[in-house]
Coordinates of C-alpha atoms in Angstrom, one line a residue:
X1114 CA 0.0 -0.2 -0.2
X1115 CA 1.4 3.5 -0.9
X1116 CA 0.1 6.4 1.4
X1117 CA 1.1 10.0 1.4
X1118 CA 0.7 11.7 4.9
X1119 CA 0.2 15.5 4.4
X1120 CA -0.7 18.5 6.6
X1121 CA 0.9 21.8 7.6
X1122 CA 4.3 21.9 9.0
X1123 CA 4.3 21.0 12.8
X1124 CA 0.7 19.4 12.3
X1125 CA 2.6 15.8 13.2
X1126 CA 3.0 14.0 9.9
X1127 CA 6.6 12.9 10.0
X1128 CA 5.8 11.4 13.1
X1129 CA 2.7 9.5 11.9
X1130 CA 4.1 8.5 8.8
X1131 CA 6.6 7.0 10.7
X1132 CA 4.3 5.0 12.9
X1133 CA 2.3 3.9 10.2
X1134 CA 5.1 2.5 8.2
X1135 CA 6.6 0.6 11.3
X1136 CA 2.7 -0.5 11.6
X1137 CA 2.8 -1.7 8.1
X1138 CA 6.5 -2.6 7.6
X1139 CA 7.1 -0.7 4.8
X1140 CA 9.7 2.3 4.0
X1141 CA 8.8 6.0 5.3
X1142 CA 10.3 8.6 3.2
X1143 CA 10.0 12.0 4.4
X1144 CA 11.3 14.8 1.7
X1145 CA 11.6 17.3 4.3
X1146 CA 14.3 15.0 6.1
X1147 CA 15.9 14.2 3.0
X1148 CA 16.1 18.0 2.0
X1149 CA 17.7 18.7 5.4
X1150 CA 20.5 16.6 4.9
X1151 CA 21.2 17.6 1.2
X1152 CA 21.4 21.0 2.4
X1153 CA 24.5 20.0 4.5
X1154 CA 26.3 18.9 1.3
X1155 CA 28.6 21.1 -0.3
X1156 CA 27.3 20.4 -3.9
X1157 CA 25.7 22.4 -6.1
X1158 CA 22.0 21.1 -5.2
X1159 CA 23.0 20.8 -1.4
X1160 CA 23.6 25.1 -1.6
X1161 CA 20.4 25.5 -3.7
X1162 CA 18.5 23.6 -1.4
X1163 CA 19.9 25.0 1.8
X1164 CA 19.5 28.9 0.1
X1165 CA 15.4 27.8 -0.5
X1166 CA 15.1 26.1 2.9
X1167 CA 17.0 28.9 4.6
X1168 CA 14.3 31.6 3.3
X1169 CA 11.5 29.1 4.1
X1170 CA 10.6 28.5 0.3
X1171 CA 9.3 25.0 -1.1
X1172 CA 11.9 23.1 -3.4
X1173 CA 11.0 23.5 -7.0
X1174 CA 9.1 21.0 -8.8
X1175 CA 12.4 19.6 -11.2
X1176 CA 14.3 19.1 -7.5
X1177 CA 11.6 17.3 -6.3
X1178 CA 10.8 15.0 -9.0
X1179 CA 14.5 14.2 -8.8
X1180 CA 14.9 13.4 -4.7
X1181 CA 11.2 11.4 -5.3
X1182 CA 12.1 9.3 -8.4
X1183 CA 15.6 8.4 -6.4
X1184 CA 14.0 7.5 -3.5
X1185 CA 10.8 5.4 -4.2
X1186 CA 11.8 4.6 -7.4
X1187 CA 13.8 1.6 -5.7
X1188 CA 11.0 0.3 -3.3
X1189 CA 8.8 -2.3 -3.8
X1190 CA 5.8 -3.0 -1.9
X1191 CA 4.5 0.0 -0.8
X1192 CA 5.6 2.8 1.6
X1193 CA 4.6 5.6 3.7
X1194 CA 5.8 9.6 2.1
X1195 CA 5.6 12.7 4.1
X1196 CA 6.2 15.9 2.6
X1197 CA 5.5 15.4 -1.1
X1198 CA 3.8 16.3 -3.2
X1199 CA 3.6 20.0 -2.2
X1200 CA 2.3 21.4 -4.9
X1201 CA -0.7 20.5 -7.6
X1202 CA 1.3 19.9 -10.3
X1203 CA 3.7 17.4 -8.0
X1204 CA 0.3 15.5 -7.6
X1205 CA -1.0 15.1 -10.7
X1206 CA 2.4 13.9 -12.3
X1207 CA 1.5 10.7 -10.2
X1208 CA 5.0 8.9 -10.2
X1209 CA 3.6 5.9 -8.3
X1210 CA 0.3 4.4 -7.6
X1211 CA -1.4 6.2 -4.4
X1212 CA -3.7 4.4 -2.6
X1213 CA -4.4 6.6 0.5
X1214 CA -4.1 10.4 1.3
X1215 CA -4.1 11.1 4.8
X1216 CA -4.6 14.9 5.8
X1217 CA -3.5 15.4 9.5
X1218 CA -5.7 19.1 10.3
X1219 CA -4.4 21.2 12.8
X1220 CA -4.8 25.2 13.7
X1221 CA -1.8 27.4 12.4
X1222 CA -1.1 28.5 15.8
X1223 CA -0.6 25.1 17.1
X1224 CA 1.8 24.2 14.5
X1225 CA 3.6 27.5 15.2
X1226 CA 3.7 26.5 18.8
X1227 CA 4.9 23.0 17.8
X1228 CA 7.6 24.1 16.2
X1229 CA 9.1 26.5 18.0
X1230 CA 9.5 23.9 20.4
X1231 CA 11.7 21.2 18.3
X1232 CA 14.3 23.9 18.2
X1233 CA 15.6 23.4 14.6
X1234 CA 17.5 26.0 12.2
X1235 CA 14.7 26.2 10.0
X1236 CA 12.1 26.9 12.8
X1237 CA 12.1 30.6 13.5
X1238 CA 8.4 32.0 13.9
X1239 CA 9.2 34.0 10.4
X1240 CA 10.2 30.9 8.2
X1241 CA 7.3 28.7 10.0
X1242 CA 5.0 31.7 9.2
X1243 CA 6.1 31.6 5.4
X1244 CA 5.8 27.7 5.4
X1245 CA 2.5 27.8 6.4
X1246 CA 1.3 30.5 4.3
X1247 CA 3.1 28.2 1.4
X1248 CA 0.9 25.5 2.5
X1249 CA -2.1 27.3 2.3
X1250 CA -1.3 28.2 -1.1
X1251 CA 0.2 25.8 -2.7
X1252 CA -0.4 22.6 -1.0
X1253 CA -3.9 22.9 0.4
X1254 CA -5.3 22.2 -3.4
X1255 CA -3.7 18.8 -3.3
X1256 CA -6.3 17.8 -1.0
X1257 CA -8.9 18.5 -3.1
X1258 CA -7.4 17.0 -6.0
X1259 CA -7.5 13.7 -3.5
X1260 CA -10.7 14.0 -2.0
X1261 CA -12.4 13.9 -5.9
X1262 CA -10.6 10.6 -6.5
X1263 CA -11.8 9.6 -3.2
X1264 CA -8.3 8.9 -1.7
X1265 CA -8.3 11.6 1.2
X1266 CA -9.0 10.8 4.7
X1267 CA -9.0 13.7 6.9
X1268 CA -7.8 13.3 10.7
X1269 CA -8.0 15.6 13.8
X1270 CA -4.1 16.1 14.6
X1271 CA -4.9 18.1 17.9
X1272 CA -5.3 14.7 20.1
X1273 CA -2.1 12.7 21.5
X1274 CA 0.3 11.0 19.3
X1275 CA -1.3 7.6 20.1
X1276 CA -5.0 8.9 19.8
X1277 CA -4.1 10.5 16.1
X1278 CA -2.1 7.1 15.0
X1279 CA -5.4 4.9 16.3
X1280 CA -7.9 7.4 14.4
X1281 CA -5.4 6.7 11.1
X1282 CA -5.3 2.8 11.7
X1283 CA -9.4 3.0 12.3
X1284 CA -9.9 5.1 9.2
X1285 CA -7.5 2.9 6.9
X1286 CA -9.4 -0.3 8.7
X1287 CA -6.3 -1.5 9.9
X1288 CA -7.8 -1.8 13.5
X1289 CA -4.8 -1.1 15.7

């Protein structure tokens, strides 16, 4: 089963994607983590990604395709991915079959509070606000795309990690 976990920064998508991948015994691919690793490399791609991360911008579609194709192209038997797609164009490209899309919903204010607590270099209040603005402009339209395809599951992200995970398993009919 190929599953995408979506939601604005700070909603818990990486945590939930990791728990789900362990439950399903499938790989978890976090594009955000991949981009942070790439940004530490002294290469043309690393410098480009670092510059975009430093100003809170989305990674361009072509770079995203390279990363996704490289990391997901080798996987057989299903996966859980978070951080992709981030634009409607990326979603429409459909580089792999998507079985379900989980959207974890949380208020922007709660996301900001969570992100400021995790103490990462790219988690300043201004960068967080910029990323949330981009999420609403660029990523939210993807939810309608998957909703129309009948693949979208919406989850309330305000509960505990365990309760959100149980909601996801219930909605996927996995009964964890």
